[in-house]
PDB file of C-alpha atoms in Angstrom:
ATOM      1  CA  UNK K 233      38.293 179.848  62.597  1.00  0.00           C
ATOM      2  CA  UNK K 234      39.660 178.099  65.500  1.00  0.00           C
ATOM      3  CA  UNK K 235      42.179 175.427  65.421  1.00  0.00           C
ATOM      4  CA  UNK K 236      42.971 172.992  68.466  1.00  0.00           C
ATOM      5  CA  UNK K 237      46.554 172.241  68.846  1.00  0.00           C
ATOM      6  CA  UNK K 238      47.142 168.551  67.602  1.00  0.00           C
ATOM      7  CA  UNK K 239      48.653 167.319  70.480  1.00  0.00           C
ATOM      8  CA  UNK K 240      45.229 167.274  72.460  1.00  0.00           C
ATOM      9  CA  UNK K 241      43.221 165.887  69.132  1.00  0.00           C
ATOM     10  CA  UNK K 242      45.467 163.043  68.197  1.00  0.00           C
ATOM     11  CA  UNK K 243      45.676 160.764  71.619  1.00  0.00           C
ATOM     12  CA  UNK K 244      42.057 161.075  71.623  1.00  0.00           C
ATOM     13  CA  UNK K 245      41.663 160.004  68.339  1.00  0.00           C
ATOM     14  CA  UNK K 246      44.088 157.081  68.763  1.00  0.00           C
ATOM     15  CA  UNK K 247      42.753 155.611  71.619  1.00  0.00           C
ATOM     16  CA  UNK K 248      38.803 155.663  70.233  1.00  0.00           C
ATOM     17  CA  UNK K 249      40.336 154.061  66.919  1.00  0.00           C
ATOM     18  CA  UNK K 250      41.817 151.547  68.934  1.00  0.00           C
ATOM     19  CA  UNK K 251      39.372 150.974  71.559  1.00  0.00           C
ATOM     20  CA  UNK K 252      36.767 149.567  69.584  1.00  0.00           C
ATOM     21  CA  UNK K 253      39.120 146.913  67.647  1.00  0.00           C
ATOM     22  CA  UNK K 254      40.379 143.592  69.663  1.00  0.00           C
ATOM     23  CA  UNK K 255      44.179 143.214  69.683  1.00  0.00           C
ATOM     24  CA  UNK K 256      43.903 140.552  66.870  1.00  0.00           C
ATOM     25  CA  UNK K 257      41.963 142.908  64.615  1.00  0.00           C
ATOM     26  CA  UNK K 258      43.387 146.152  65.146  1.00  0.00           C
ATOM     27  CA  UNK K 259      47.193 144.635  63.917  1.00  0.00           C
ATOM     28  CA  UNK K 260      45.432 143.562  60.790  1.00  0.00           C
ATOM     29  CA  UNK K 261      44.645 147.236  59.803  1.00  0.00           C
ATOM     30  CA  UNK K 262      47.889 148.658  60.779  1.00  0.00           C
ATOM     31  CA  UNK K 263      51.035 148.597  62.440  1.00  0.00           C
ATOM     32  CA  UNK K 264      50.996 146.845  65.579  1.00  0.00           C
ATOM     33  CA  UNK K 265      52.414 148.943  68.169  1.00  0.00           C
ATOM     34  CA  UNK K 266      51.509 152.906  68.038  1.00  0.00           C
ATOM     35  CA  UNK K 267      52.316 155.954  70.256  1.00  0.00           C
ATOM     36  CA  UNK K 268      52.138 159.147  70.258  1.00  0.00           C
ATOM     37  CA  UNK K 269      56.279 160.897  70.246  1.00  0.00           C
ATOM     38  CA  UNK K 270      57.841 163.500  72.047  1.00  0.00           C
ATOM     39  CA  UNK K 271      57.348 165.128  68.660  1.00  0.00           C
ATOM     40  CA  UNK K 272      53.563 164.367  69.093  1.00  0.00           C
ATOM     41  CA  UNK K 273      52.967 162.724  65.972  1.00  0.00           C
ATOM     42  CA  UNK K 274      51.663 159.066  65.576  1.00  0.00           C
ATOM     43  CA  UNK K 275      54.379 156.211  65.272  1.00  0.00           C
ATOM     44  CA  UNK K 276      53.959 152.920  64.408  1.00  0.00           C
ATOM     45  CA  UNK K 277      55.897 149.949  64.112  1.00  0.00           C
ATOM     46  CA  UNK K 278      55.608 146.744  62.922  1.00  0.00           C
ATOM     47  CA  UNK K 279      56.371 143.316  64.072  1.00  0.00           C
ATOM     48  CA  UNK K 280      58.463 144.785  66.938  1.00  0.00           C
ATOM     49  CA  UNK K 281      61.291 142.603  68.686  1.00  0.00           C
ATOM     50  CA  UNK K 282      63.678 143.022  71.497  1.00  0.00           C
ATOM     51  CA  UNK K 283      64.458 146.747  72.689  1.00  0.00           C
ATOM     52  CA  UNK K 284      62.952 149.295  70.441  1.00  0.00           C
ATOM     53  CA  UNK K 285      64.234 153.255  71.229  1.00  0.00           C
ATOM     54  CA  UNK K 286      60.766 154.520  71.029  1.00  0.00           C
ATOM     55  CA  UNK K 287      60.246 157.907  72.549  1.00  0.00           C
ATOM     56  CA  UNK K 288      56.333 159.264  74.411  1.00  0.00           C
ATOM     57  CA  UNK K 289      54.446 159.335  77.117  1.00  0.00           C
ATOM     58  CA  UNK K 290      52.705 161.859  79.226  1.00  0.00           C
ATOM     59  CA  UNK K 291      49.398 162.024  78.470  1.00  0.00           C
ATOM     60  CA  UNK K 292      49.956 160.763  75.183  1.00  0.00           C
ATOM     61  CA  UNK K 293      48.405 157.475  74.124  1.00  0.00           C
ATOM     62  CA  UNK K 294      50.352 153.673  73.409  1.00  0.00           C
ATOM     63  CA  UNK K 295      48.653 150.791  71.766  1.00  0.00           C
ATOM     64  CA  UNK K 296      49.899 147.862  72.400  1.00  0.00           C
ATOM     65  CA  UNK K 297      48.357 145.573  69.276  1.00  0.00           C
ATOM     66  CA  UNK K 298      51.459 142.911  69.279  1.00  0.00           C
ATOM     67  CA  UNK K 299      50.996 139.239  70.509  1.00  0.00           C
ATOM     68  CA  UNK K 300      53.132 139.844  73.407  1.00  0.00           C
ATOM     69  CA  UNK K 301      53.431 142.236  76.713  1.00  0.00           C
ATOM     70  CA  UNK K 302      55.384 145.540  75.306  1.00  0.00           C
ATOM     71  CA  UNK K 303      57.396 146.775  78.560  1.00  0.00           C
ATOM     72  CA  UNK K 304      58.110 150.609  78.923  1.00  0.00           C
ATOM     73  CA  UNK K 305      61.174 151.915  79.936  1.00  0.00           C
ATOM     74  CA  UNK K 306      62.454 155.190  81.095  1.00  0.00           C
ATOM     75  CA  UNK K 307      65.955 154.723  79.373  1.00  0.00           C
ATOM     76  CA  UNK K 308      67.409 154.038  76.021  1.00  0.00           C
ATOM     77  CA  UNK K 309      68.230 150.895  74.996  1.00  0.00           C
ATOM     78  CA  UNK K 310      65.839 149.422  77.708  1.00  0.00           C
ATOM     79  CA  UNK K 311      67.620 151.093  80.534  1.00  0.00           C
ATOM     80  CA  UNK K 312      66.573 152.731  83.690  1.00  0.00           C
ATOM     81  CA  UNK K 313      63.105 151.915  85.406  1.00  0.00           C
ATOM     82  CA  UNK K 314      60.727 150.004  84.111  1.00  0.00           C
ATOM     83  CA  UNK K 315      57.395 152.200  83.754  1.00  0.00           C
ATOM     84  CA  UNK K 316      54.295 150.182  82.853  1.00  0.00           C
ATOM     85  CA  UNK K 317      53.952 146.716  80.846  1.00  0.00           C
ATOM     86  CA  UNK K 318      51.407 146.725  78.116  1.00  0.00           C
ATOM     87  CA  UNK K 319      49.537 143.421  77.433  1.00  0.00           C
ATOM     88  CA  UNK K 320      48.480 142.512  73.919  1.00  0.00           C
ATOM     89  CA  UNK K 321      45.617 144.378  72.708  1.00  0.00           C
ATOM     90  CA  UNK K 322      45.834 147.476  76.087  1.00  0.00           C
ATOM     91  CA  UNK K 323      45.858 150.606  74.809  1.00  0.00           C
ATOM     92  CA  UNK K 324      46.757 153.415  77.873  1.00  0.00           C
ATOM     93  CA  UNK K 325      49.108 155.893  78.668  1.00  0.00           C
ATOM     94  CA  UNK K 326      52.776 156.000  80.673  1.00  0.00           C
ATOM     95  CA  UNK K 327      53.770 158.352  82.762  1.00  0.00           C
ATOM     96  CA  UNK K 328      55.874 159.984  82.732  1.00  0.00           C
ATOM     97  CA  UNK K 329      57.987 159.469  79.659  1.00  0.00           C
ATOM     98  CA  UNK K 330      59.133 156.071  78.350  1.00  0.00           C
ATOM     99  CA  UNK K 331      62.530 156.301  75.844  1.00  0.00           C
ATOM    100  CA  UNK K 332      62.474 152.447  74.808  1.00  0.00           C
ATOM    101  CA  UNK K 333      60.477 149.611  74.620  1.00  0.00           C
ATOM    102  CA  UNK K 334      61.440 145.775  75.246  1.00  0.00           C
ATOM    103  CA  UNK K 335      58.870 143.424  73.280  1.00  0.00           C
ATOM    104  CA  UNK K 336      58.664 139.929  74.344  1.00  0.00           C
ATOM    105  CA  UNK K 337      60.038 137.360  71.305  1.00  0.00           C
ATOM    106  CA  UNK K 338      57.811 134.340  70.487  1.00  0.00           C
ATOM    107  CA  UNK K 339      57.576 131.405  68.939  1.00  0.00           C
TER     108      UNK K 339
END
């Protein structure tokens, strides 16, 4: 039997889950920012706010399921470069790594 390494399966699997489901929807059946880690398992958090140490990227997949932009950056503690912003509901991938993750705070 032949496995395939979980790394490959899991982004795939993440971003068809996700794809289907409108921002609104997808953060009422589960946590409402996802990525895939360094460690390339799934992590989720919920009802994010400020700077988040977060670590992925690569090709590994980010949902961004929150009510507000989600921007990625290459340092800890929101340092460094800013790599991509997220609007609510976009589900993609940064390259190449992202370390934290600054989430807007509203109302």
């Amino acid at each position: 039997m032949r496995f395939l390494p979980i790394h490959h399966a899991v982004p795939a699997l993440l971003l068809a889950g996700t794809s289907l489901l409108p921002g609104a929807a997808y953060a009422a059946t589960g946590p409402d920012f996802q990525y895939v880690g360094q460690d390339d398992r799934v992590h989720g958090l919920t009802a994010p706010r400020g700077c988040v140490e977060a670590e992925g990227g690569g090709a590994r997949a980010v949902s961004n399921g929150t009510g507000s932009p989600a921007t990625l950056f290459e340092g800890p503690r929101c340092s460094g470069r800013a790599l991509r912003v997220l609007r609510p509901g976009e589900v993609g991938q940064v390259r190449p790594y992202f370390a934290s993750v600054r989430f807007s705070v509203t109302g």
